[in-house]
Structure formats: structure tokens, C-alpha cells
Tab-separated table of C-alpha atoms in Angstrom:
chain	number	residue	atom	x	y	z
A	668	ASP	CA	-16.826	3.271	16.376
A	669	GLY	CA	-15.143	0.654	14.894
A	670	GLY	CA	-11.763	0.476	13.620
A	671	ILE	CA	-7.938	0.016	13.928
A	672	THR	CA	-5.598	1.972	16.626
A	673	GLN	CA	-1.947	2.162	16.642
A	674	SER	CA	0.056	2.936	19.259
A	675	PRO	CA	2.131	4.482	20.267
A	676	LYS	CA	2.361	7.461	17.340
A	677	TYR	CA	5.836	8.126	17.980
A	678	LEU	CA	8.279	5.915	18.828
A	679	PHE	CA	11.989	6.314	19.675
A	680	ARG	CA	14.553	3.485	19.734
A	681	LYS	CA	18.088	3.280	20.667
A	682	GLU	CA	20.476	0.867	18.867
A	683	GLY	CA	20.061	-2.288	20.082
A	684	GLN	CA	17.045	-2.268	22.019
A	685	ASN	CA	13.640	-4.435	21.172
A	686	VAL	CA	10.546	-2.480	20.512
A	687	THR	CA	6.774	-3.540	20.189
A	688	LEU	CA	4.312	-1.687	18.435
A	689	SER	CA	0.868	-2.173	18.728
A	690	CYS	CA	-1.886	-2.762	16.570
A	691	GLU	CA	-5.714	-3.170	17.729
A	692	GLN	CA	-8.762	-3.915	15.852
A	693	ASN	CA	-12.766	-3.999	17.145
A	694	LEU	CA	-13.718	-4.545	13.426
A	695	ASN	CA	-14.040	-8.146	14.476
A	696	HIS	CA	-11.743	-8.991	10.910
A	697	ASP	CA	-10.365	-12.217	11.075
A	698	ALA	CA	-6.966	-10.940	8.873
A	699	MET	CA	-4.302	-8.263	10.491
A	700	TYR	CA	-1.464	-7.166	8.617
A	701	TRP	CA	1.881	-5.197	9.250
A	702	TYR	CA	3.468	-3.150	6.434
A	703	ARG	CA	6.631	-1.181	6.633
A	704	GLN	CA	6.765	2.398	4.393
A	705	ASP	CA	9.860	4.396	3.810
A	706	PRO	CA	9.870	7.919	2.389
A	707	GLY	CA	9.063	8.220	-0.821
A	708	GLN	CA	8.128	4.533	-1.026
A	709	GLY	CA	5.428	2.118	-1.123
A	710	LEU	CA	4.286	-0.278	1.071
A	711	ARG	CA	6.111	-3.723	2.122
A	712	LEU	CA	4.566	-6.298	3.960
A	713	ILE	CA	6.304	-7.858	6.711
A	714	TYR	CA	3.786	-10.297	8.718
A	715	TYR	CA	0.015	-11.128	7.728
A	716	SER	CA	-2.132	-13.570	9.989
A	717	GLN	CA	-5.230	-14.763	8.687
A	718	ILE	CA	-6.655	-16.209	12.220
A	719	VAL	CA	-5.410	-16.269	15.639
A	720	ASN	CA	-2.514	-18.228	16.681
A	721	ASP	CA	-1.253	-18.363	12.823
A	722	PHE	CA	0.557	-15.643	11.096
A	723	GLN	CA	2.770	-15.722	7.670
A	724	LYS	CA	6.163	-14.057	7.062
A	725	GLY	CA	5.658	-11.318	4.289
A	726	ASP	CA	8.215	-10.046	2.109
A	727	ILE	CA	10.792	-8.463	4.714
A	728	ALA	CA	10.533	-10.254	7.748
A	729	GLU	CA	13.673	-10.478	8.541
A	730	GLY	CA	14.398	-8.586	12.002
A	731	TYR	CA	11.017	-8.863	12.849
A	732	SER	CA	8.537	-10.977	14.983
A	733	VAL	CA	4.751	-10.966	15.865
A	734	SER	CA	2.195	-12.778	17.585
A	735	ARG	CA	-1.969	-13.157	17.524
A	736	GLU	CA	-3.280	-14.737	20.722
A	737	LYS	CA	-6.065	-12.792	20.458
A	738	LYS	CA	-8.710	-12.235	17.171
A	739	GLU	CA	-8.037	-8.061	17.930
A	740	SER	CA	-4.574	-7.847	18.845
A	741	PHE	CA	-1.457	-8.022	16.557
A	742	PRO	CA	1.592	-6.747	18.276
A	743	LEU	CA	4.992	-6.270	15.844
A	744	THR	CA	8.138	-6.295	17.461
A	745	VAL	CA	10.996	-4.819	15.898
A	746	THR	CA	14.432	-6.503	17.600
A	747	SER	CA	17.829	-5.266	17.560
A	748	ALA	CA	18.342	-7.616	14.209
A	749	GLN	CA	16.474	-5.503	12.221
A	750	LYS	CA	19.608	-3.362	10.665
A	751	ASN	CA	17.528	-0.324	9.670
A	752	PRO	CA	14.156	-0.043	11.804
A	753	THR	CA	13.850	3.617	10.935
A	754	ALA	CA	10.642	3.974	8.981
A	755	PHE	CA	6.680	4.638	9.186
A	756	TYR	CA	4.497	0.839	10.284
A	757	LEU	CA	1.055	0.376	9.193
A	758	CYS	CA	-1.201	-1.897	10.567
A	759	ALA	CA	-4.328	-3.312	8.527
A	760	SER	CA	-7.244	-5.816	9.032
A	761	SER	CA	-9.738	-7.244	6.490
A	762	THR	CA	-12.495	-9.487	6.629
A	763	ARG	CA	-12.749	-12.538	3.963
A	764	ASP	CA	-16.761	-11.432	3.621
A	765	ARG	CA	-17.176	-11.026	-0.382
A	766	VAL	CA	-19.684	-8.573	0.057
A	767	ALA	CA	-17.302	-6.208	1.796
A	768	ALA	CA	-15.059	-7.232	-0.915
A	769	ASP	CA	-12.094	-7.942	1.033
A	770	THR	CA	-11.425	-4.330	1.312
A	771	GLN	CA	-8.097	-3.572	3.525
A	772	TYR	CA	-8.877	-1.070	6.661
A	773	PHE	CA	-5.472	1.197	7.791
A	774	GLY	CA	-4.732	2.154	11.316
A	775	PRO	CA	-2.875	5.386	11.378
A	776	GLY	CA	0.999	4.305	11.960
A	777	THR	CA	3.341	4.603	14.195
A	778	ARG	CA	6.660	6.470	13.345
A	779	LEU	CA	9.957	4.714	14.246
A	780	THR	CA	12.938	6.465	14.783
A	781	VAL	CA	16.095	4.945	16.052
A	782	LEU	CA	18.580	7.223	17.920
B	768	ALA	CA	4.015	-13.890	-9.787
B	769	GLN	CA	1.054	-11.326	-9.216
B	770	THR	CA	2.576	-7.270	-9.751
B	771	VAL	CA	1.080	-4.139	-9.311
B	772	THR	CA	2.259	-0.940	-11.720
B	773	GLN	CA	2.630	2.327	-11.023
B	774	SER	CA	4.034	4.106	-14.317
B	775	GLN	CA	3.182	7.809	-13.008
B	776	PRO	CA	5.868	8.639	-9.530
B	777	GLU	CA	4.507	12.015	-9.906
B	778	MET	CA	0.772	13.947	-11.425
B	779	SER	CA	-0.290	17.739	-11.339
B	780	VAL	CA	-3.201	18.308	-12.172
B	781	GLN	CA	-5.006	22.310	-11.794
B	782	GLU	CA	-7.866	23.099	-9.181
B	783	ALA	CA	-11.351	21.519	-11.076
B	784	GLU	CA	-9.651	19.551	-13.914
B	785	THR	CA	-10.003	16.192	-14.349
B	786	VAL	CA	-6.635	13.666	-14.060
B	787	THR	CA	-5.787	10.055	-14.314
B	788	LEU	CA	-3.831	7.895	-12.953
B	789	SER	CA	-2.442	4.467	-14.496
B	790	CYS	CA	-2.228	0.978	-12.864
B	791	THR	CA	-1.377	-2.217	-14.475
B	792	TYR	CA	-1.739	-5.559	-12.811
B	793	ASP	CA	-0.305	-9.201	-13.930
B	794	THR	CA	-2.064	-12.289	-12.667
B	795	SER	CA	-3.582	-15.316	-14.074
B	796	GLU	CA	-6.114	-15.169	-11.474
B	797	SER	CA	-9.330	-14.754	-12.972
B	798	ASP	CA	-11.447	-13.983	-9.838
B	799	TYR	CA	-9.762	-10.982	-7.572
B	800	TYR	CA	-10.340	-7.767	-6.113
B	801	LEU	CA	-8.716	-4.428	-7.114
B	802	PHE	CA	-8.323	-1.081	-4.834
B	803	TRP	CA	-7.277	2.489	-4.629
B	804	TYR	CA	-6.299	4.243	-1.327
B	805	LYS	CA	-5.594	7.639	-0.856
B	806	GLN	CA	-2.556	8.713	1.405
B	807	PRO	CA	-2.746	12.218	2.333
B	808	PRO	CA	0.093	13.856	4.747
B	809	SER	CA	-1.294	12.541	7.538
B	810	ARG	CA	-0.493	9.023	6.536
B	811	GLN	CA	-3.759	7.577	6.795
B	812	MET	CA	-4.613	5.261	4.116
B	813	ILE	CA	-7.985	5.825	3.067
B	814	LEU	CA	-10.121	3.628	0.500
B	815	VAL	CA	-11.185	5.563	-2.810
B	816	ILE	CA	-12.496	3.043	-4.551
B	817	ARG	CA	-12.913	-0.858	-5.252
B	818	GLN	CA	-13.777	-2.671	-8.159
B	819	GLU	CA	-14.896	-6.681	-8.213
B	820	ALA	CA	-12.837	-8.458	-10.975
B	821	TYR	CA	-16.118	-10.275	-12.147
B	822	LYS	CA	-18.371	-7.214	-12.614
B	823	GLN	CA	-18.052	-5.361	-15.967
B	824	GLN	CA	-19.634	-2.276	-14.842
B	825	ASN	CA	-16.801	0.322	-13.641
B	826	ALA	CA	-17.234	1.383	-10.329
B	827	THR	CA	-18.076	5.308	-9.216
B	828	GLU	CA	-17.670	7.260	-5.907
B	829	ASN	CA	-18.643	10.452	-6.547
B	830	ARG	CA	-15.728	12.216	-8.060
B	831	PHE	CA	-13.790	9.178	-8.201
B	832	SER	CA	-14.175	6.636	-10.814
B	833	VAL	CA	-12.096	3.626	-12.577
B	834	ASN	CA	-11.468	2.376	-15.978
B	835	PHE	CA	-11.389	-1.298	-15.257
B	836	GLN	CA	-10.061	-3.513	-18.506
B	837	LYS	CA	-9.415	-7.112	-17.546
B	838	ALA	CA	-8.285	-8.085	-20.789
B	839	ALA	CA	-5.735	-5.603	-20.621
B	840	LYS	CA	-5.061	-6.068	-16.911
B	841	SER	CA	-5.677	-2.179	-16.433
B	842	PHE	CA	-7.214	-0.332	-13.463
B	843	SER	CA	-7.258	3.237	-14.052
B	844	LEU	CA	-8.351	5.653	-11.809
B	845	LYS	CA	-10.034	8.644	-12.812
B	846	ILE	CA	-10.377	12.200	-10.622
B	847	SER	CA	-12.924	14.524	-11.912
B	848	ASP	CA	-13.488	18.386	-10.791
B	849	SER	CA	-10.056	18.105	-9.132
B	850	GLN	CA	-9.721	19.908	-5.657
B	851	LEU	CA	-7.039	20.788	-3.363
B	852	GLY	CA	-7.639	18.170	-0.684
B	853	ASP	CA	-7.259	15.460	-3.300
B	854	ALA	CA	-3.471	16.214	-3.002
B	855	ALA	CA	-1.737	12.864	-1.911
B	856	MET	CA	-0.146	9.708	-2.777
B	857	TYR	CA	-2.401	7.343	-4.471
B	858	PHE	CA	-1.957	3.642	-4.313
B	859	CYS	CA	-3.009	0.782	-6.590
B	860	ALA	CA	-3.826	-2.635	-4.754
B	861	TYR	CA	-4.536	-6.237	-6.416
B	862	ILE	CA	-5.701	-9.097	-4.122
B	863	PHE	CA	-6.892	-12.544	-5.444
B	864	THR	CA	-9.935	-14.309	-3.806
B	865	SER	CA	-8.045	-17.234	-3.015
B	866	GLY	CA	-5.118	-18.110	-1.572
B	867	THR	CA	-2.812	-16.374	1.307
B	868	TYR	CA	-4.866	-13.115	1.858
B	869	LYS	CA	-1.983	-11.044	0.366
B	870	TYR	CA	-2.602	-7.743	-1.108
B	871	ILE	CA	-0.129	-6.693	-3.728
B	872	PHE	CA	0.294	-2.660	-3.546
B	873	GLY	CA	1.748	-0.804	-6.260
B	874	THR	CA	4.733	1.772	-5.881
B	875	GLY	CA	2.131	4.821	-5.815
B	876	THR	CA	1.783	8.185	-7.685
B	877	ARG	CA	1.861	11.437	-6.138
B	878	LEU	CA	-0.703	13.936	-6.999
B	879	LYS	CA	-0.238	17.715	-6.900
B	880	VAL	CA	-3.354	19.931	-7.342
B	881	LEU	CA	-2.300	23.451	-8.309
B	882	ALA	CA	-4.301	25.901	-7.386
């Protein structure tokens, strides 16, 4: 089955540590995205990538970094510079096919907690 | 700037009744897509319905339909015969077909279904 996987489902981090959240898709989508969701809030865009080896900052990129070395993978690193990283993180991907109407598909999310 | 506004933070509906969730957006683009996503307690984002701006006909998916008013920049979601499983956060989203492929999300409406 095609889809998006995120791991781990739950992640605990000590203050001052960097952690990496995994996102993999087998939908052959060109574009991939990372969002942050805080309790009761909407989605805020962290980074997005429209093609391999290229990515752009979203609205809240400070304290985060990404890479896009492979089409199917878009890992997100939460660095120690991110002051309040406890949140729910969603990865998504989309095609740029007009027939598919650019629908964005989401992974199940990773819940990050800073201890 | 493109924005999406969901003015109802929370709505309630009686089981088997009909409810309408509001969404307005601001854009100067003429060709774009609109979406409604559902986020149940599992937090998995699920596509409910999508609408291409160039299509005048309102999209329908089983009990879910939209009222797309392009001139008014309005995109409301109607849920008929509401079921307990419809209880979730609902997000309206927009993307225009040229440019950066950045999705714009509203802040969400929490729907409660009363038995």
C-alpha cells in the first residue's frame, strides 16, 4: 500500500539535544512538507521541499533543519536552538499533477516531548 | 497575502442532523484548489473533499458537500446525516496552482456530535 510513514510515534528529548524525525513516502510525490501542531491549534509550516536537493523555509523554520537527498525521504531535525519544541509534528506529501488536484497526504504524526 | 479564515472555533450537531462549517479565503489568484481535511482524535489528517476553483459545480462525497462561492471567496462544508464518527477537527485549506506550492490552512473548527 502506498502511503507516508513517520517514526517514531512518540519521542522524548532532553533539553539541549538534537533529535531527528523520520518521514518516508512511497507515493512518488515530488513535494514534501513538515508542519507543527500545538494543542488546539492549526498547522504551521516549518519547511517544504518541491524537489530533491531543494527546500524552502516555512513560517516557523527557526530551530529546525531538513534535508532532501532522496525523493522518498524528508527528515526533520529539531535542534537545541528550538526553544519550545514540545508539539505534534506532521509530515505530508503531494504531487503536482492537476488530475490529482494537488491533494496533500499526511503521515500519522510524531509527538515530541521535551523533558 | 493568501489567508484562510474559519470563524467557528467549535460547532455542535445532533446525530442525524445537518451542520455547515464555514470557510472564507483571500486570494488574488484565479486558479487554485480548496480542501477540507478532518482530524479525528487519532490526529491522522484525512482528506474529506476537494474543489478545483475552475469548476463551477460543487463537489460532493457521500454525506459531505461544499458550497463554493468563488466571487464571495467562500467554501463551506455541509455534513448531512451527522454520525458520531464525524466528531473531529475540520481544517479548510487552499493552494494556488502556480508559485511555491505552499498550502494555507485555516485554524480549524472542532465539531461535536451529540447522541
